[in-house]
CSV table of C-alpha atoms in Angstrom, one decimal:
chain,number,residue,atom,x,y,z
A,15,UNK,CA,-118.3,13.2,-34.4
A,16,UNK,CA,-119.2,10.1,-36.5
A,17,UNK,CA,-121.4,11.9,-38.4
A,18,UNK,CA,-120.7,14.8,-40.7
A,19,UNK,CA,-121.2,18.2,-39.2
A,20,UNK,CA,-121.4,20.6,-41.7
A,21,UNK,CA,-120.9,24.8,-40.6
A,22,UNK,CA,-123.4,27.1,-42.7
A,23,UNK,CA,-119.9,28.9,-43.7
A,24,UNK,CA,-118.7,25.9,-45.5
A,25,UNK,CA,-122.0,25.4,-46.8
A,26,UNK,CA,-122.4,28.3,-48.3
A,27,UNK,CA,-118.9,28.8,-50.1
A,28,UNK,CA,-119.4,25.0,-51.4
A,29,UNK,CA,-122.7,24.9,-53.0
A,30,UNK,CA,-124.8,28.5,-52.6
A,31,UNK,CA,-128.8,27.5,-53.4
A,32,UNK,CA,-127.6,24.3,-54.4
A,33,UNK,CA,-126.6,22.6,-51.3
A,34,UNK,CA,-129.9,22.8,-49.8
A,35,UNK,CA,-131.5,19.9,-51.4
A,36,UNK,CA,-129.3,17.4,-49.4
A,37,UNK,CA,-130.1,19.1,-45.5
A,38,UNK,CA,-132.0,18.3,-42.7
A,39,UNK,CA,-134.8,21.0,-42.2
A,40,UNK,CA,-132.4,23.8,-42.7
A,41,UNK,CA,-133.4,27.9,-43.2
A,42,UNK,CA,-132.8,28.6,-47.0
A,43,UNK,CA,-130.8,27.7,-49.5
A,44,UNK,CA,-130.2,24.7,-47.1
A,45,UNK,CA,-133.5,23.2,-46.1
A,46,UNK,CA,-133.9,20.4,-48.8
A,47,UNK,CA,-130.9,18.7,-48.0
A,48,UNK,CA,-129.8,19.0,-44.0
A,49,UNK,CA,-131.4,19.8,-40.6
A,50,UNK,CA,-132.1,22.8,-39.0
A,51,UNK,CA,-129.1,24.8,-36.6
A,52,UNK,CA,-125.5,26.3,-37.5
A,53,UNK,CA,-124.2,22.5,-37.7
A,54,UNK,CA,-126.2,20.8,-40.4
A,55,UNK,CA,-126.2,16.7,-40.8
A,56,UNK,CA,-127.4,15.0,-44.3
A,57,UNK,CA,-130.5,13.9,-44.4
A,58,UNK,CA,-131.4,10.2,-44.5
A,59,UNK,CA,-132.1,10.1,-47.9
A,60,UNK,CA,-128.6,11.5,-48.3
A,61,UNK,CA,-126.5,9.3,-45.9
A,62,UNK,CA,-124.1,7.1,-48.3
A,63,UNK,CA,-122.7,8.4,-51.4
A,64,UNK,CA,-125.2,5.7,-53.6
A,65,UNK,CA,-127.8,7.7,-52.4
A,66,UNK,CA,-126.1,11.4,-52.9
A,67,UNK,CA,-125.2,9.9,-55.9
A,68,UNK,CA,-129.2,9.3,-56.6
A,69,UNK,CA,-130.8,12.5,-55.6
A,70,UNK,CA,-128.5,14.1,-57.1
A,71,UNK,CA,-129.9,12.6,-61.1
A,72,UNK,CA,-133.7,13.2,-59.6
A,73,UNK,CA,-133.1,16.7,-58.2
A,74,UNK,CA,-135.8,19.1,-59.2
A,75,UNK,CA,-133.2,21.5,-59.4
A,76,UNK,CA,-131.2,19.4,-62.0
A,77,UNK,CA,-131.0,22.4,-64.7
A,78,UNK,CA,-128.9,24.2,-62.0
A,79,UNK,CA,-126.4,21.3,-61.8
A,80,UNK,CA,-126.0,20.9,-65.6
A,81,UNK,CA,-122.4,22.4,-65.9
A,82,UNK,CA,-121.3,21.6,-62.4
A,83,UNK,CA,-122.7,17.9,-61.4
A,84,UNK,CA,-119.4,16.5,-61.1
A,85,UNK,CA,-117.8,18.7,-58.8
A,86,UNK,CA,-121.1,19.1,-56.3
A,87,UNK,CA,-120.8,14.8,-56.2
A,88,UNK,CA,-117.3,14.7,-55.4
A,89,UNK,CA,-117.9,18.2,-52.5
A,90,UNK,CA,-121.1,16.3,-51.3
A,91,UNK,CA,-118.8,12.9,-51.0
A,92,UNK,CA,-115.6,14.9,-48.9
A,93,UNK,CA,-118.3,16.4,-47.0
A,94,UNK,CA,-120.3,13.0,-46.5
A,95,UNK,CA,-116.3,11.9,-45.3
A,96,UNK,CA,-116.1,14.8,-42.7
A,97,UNK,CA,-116.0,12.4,-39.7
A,98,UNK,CA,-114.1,11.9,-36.9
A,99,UNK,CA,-115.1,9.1,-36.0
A,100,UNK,CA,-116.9,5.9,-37.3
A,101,UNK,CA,-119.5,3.6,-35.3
A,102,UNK,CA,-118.5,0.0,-35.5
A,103,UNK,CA,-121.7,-1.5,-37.7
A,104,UNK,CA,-121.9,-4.5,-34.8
A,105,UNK,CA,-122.1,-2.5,-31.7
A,106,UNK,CA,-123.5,0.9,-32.4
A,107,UNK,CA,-121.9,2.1,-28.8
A,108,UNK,CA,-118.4,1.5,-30.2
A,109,UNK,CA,-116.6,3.6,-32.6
A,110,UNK,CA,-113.0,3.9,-34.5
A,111,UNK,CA,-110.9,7.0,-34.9
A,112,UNK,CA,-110.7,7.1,-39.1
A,113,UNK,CA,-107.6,7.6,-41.0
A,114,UNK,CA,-106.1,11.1,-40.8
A,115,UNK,CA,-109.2,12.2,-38.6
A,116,UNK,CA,-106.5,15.4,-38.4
A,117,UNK,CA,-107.2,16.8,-42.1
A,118,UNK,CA,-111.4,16.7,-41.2
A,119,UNK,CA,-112.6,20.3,-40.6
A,120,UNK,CA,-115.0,18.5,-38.1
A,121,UNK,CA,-111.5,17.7,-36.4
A,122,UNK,CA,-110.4,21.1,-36.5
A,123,UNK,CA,-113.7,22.7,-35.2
A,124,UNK,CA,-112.9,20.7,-31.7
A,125,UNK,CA,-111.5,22.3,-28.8
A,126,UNK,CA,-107.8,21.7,-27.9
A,127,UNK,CA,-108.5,19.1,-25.2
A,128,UNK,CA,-110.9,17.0,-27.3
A,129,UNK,CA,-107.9,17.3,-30.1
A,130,UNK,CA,-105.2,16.1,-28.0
A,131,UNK,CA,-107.3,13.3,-26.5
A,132,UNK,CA,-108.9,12.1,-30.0
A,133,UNK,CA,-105.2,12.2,-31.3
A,134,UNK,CA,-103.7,9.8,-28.6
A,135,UNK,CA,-106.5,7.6,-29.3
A,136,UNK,CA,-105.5,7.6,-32.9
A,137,UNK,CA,-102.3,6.9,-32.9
A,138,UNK,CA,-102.5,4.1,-30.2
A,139,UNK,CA,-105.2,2.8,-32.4
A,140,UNK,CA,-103.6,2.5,-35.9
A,141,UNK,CA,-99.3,2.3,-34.7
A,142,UNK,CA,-99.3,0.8,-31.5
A,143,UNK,CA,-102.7,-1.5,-30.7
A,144,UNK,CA,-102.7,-3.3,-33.7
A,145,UNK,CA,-98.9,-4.6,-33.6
A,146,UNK,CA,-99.1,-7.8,-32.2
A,147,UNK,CA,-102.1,-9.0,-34.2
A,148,UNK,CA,-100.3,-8.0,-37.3
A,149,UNK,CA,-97.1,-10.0,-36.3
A,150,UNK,CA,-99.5,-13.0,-35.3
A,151,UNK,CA,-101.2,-13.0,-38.8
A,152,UNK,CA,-98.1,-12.4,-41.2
A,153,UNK,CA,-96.2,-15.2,-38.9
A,154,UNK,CA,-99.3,-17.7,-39.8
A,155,UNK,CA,-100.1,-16.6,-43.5
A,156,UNK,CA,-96.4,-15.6,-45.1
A,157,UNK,CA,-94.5,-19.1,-44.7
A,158,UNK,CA,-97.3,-20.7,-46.4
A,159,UNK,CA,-97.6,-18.0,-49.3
A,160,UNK,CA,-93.5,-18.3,-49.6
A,161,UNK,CA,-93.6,-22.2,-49.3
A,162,UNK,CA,-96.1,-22.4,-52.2
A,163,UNK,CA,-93.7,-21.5,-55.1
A,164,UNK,CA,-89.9,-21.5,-56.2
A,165,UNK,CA,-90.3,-17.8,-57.6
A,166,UNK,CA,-88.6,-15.3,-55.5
A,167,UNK,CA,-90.9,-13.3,-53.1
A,168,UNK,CA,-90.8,-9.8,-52.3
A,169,UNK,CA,-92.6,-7.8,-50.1
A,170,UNK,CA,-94.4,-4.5,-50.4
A,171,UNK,CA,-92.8,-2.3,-47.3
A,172,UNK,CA,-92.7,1.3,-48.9
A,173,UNK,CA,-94.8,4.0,-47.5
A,174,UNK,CA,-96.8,4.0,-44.4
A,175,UNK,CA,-96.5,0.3,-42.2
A,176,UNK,CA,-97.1,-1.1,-39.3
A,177,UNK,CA,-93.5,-0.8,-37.1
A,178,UNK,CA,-93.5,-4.6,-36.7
A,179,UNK,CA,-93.0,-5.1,-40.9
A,180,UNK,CA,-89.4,-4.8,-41.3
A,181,UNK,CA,-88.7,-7.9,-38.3
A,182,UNK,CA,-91.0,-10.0,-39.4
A,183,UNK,CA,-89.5,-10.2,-43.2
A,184,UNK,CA,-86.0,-9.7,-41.7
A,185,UNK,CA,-87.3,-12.7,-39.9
A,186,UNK,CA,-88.9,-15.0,-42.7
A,187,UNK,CA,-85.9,-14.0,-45.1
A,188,UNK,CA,-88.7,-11.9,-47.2
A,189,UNK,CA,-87.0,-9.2,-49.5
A,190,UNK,CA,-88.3,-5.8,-49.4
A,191,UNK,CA,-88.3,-3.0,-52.2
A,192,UNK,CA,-86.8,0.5,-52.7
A,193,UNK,CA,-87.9,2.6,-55.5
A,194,UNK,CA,-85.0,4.9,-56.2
A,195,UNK,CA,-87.0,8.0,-57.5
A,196,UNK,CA,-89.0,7.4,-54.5
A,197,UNK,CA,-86.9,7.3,-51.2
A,198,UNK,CA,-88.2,7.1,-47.9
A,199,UNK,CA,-85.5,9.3,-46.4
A,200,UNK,CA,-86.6,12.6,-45.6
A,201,UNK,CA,-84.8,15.5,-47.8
A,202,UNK,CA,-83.8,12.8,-50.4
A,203,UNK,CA,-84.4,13.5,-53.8
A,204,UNK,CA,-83.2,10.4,-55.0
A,205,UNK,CA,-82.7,6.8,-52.8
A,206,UNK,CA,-78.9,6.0,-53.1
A,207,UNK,CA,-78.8,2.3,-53.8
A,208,UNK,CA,-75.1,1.3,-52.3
A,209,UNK,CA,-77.0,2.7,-48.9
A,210,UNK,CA,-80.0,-0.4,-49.2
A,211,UNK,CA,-80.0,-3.0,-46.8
A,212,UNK,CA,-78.9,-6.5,-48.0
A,213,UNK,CA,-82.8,-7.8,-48.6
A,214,UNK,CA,-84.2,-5.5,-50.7
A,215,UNK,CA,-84.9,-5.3,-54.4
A,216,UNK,CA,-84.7,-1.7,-56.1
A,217,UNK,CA,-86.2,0.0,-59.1
């Protein structure tokens, strides 16, 4: 799961002949580029997207790719992103769930059980582990930020935060923002402004 698994299906209605140059020992049209067996893996050669990026300008089959370089790059990149999960670069027995690990087909190619399990793993990982060490940093590094200057300091608290954001600038008297053409009230077209809290700047 921290690699990208890649089904001969999706391989085929992505890049026909092209794809293969970037499989491991694969049956044709794959075999230049992924491995042999119904879930392909990139090659070595073609493990980050500097060296996709590479092989991709020294391809033999370049006169193929002349109309459509662009869009094979960016499909070879989403499919280089098709992970579940990621191996910590310190200790290769660890790994982290990634961000929306639920939008991956290699996700949704997992049996119901794995699903439900990598899921609570997520969300404990990104919402609820990380809490207190986020508290603990913005409680060291804020006051200093808002003692260095007069100017009035806001703080960025729109879209998706850690729970703990709103105490902590309730806490150090930190303003947040509202955009009105932007509300974070589901079925709201349009913030309504007399509705902000007290600390907030809007737009």
């Amino acid at each position: 799961m921290s690699e990208s698994n890649l089904r001969n299906l999706l391989l085929y209605g992505l890049f026909s002949i092209i794809g293969a140059t970037f499989l491991k020992n694969a049956y044709p049209p794959f075999s230049p580029f992924f491995f042999q067996s119904s879930v392909k893996e990139f090659k070595e050669d073609c493990g980050t997207e500097k060296k996709i990026a590479s092989k991709l300008k020294s391809c033999l089959e370049r006169s193929l790719l002349l109309d459509s370089e662009d869009r094979i790059r960016r499909d070879l990149f989403d499919l280089l992103q098709n992970i579940v999960l990621i191996r910590d670069p310190e200790d290769a027995r660890k790994f982290f769930p990634r961000f929306n690990l639920e939008d991956t087909s290699s996700f949704k190619d997992l049996d119901e059980h794995s699903k439900s399990v990598l899921k609570r793993l997520y969300y404990d990982y990104y919402f609820h582990r990380q809490e207190v060490l986020w508290r603990q940093n913005a409680l060291k590094t804020l006051p200093v930020l808002l003692n260095s200057s007069d100017m009035l300091a806001c703080g960025e608290d729109l879209g998706l935060i850690p729970s703990c954001v709103h105490p902590v600038m309730q806490e150090l008297g930190l303003i947040g923002l509202r955009i009105q053409r932007m509300p974070s009230e589901p079925g709201l077209e349009f913030g309504i402004p007399a509705q902000y809290s007290y600390m907030t700047d809007y737009y």
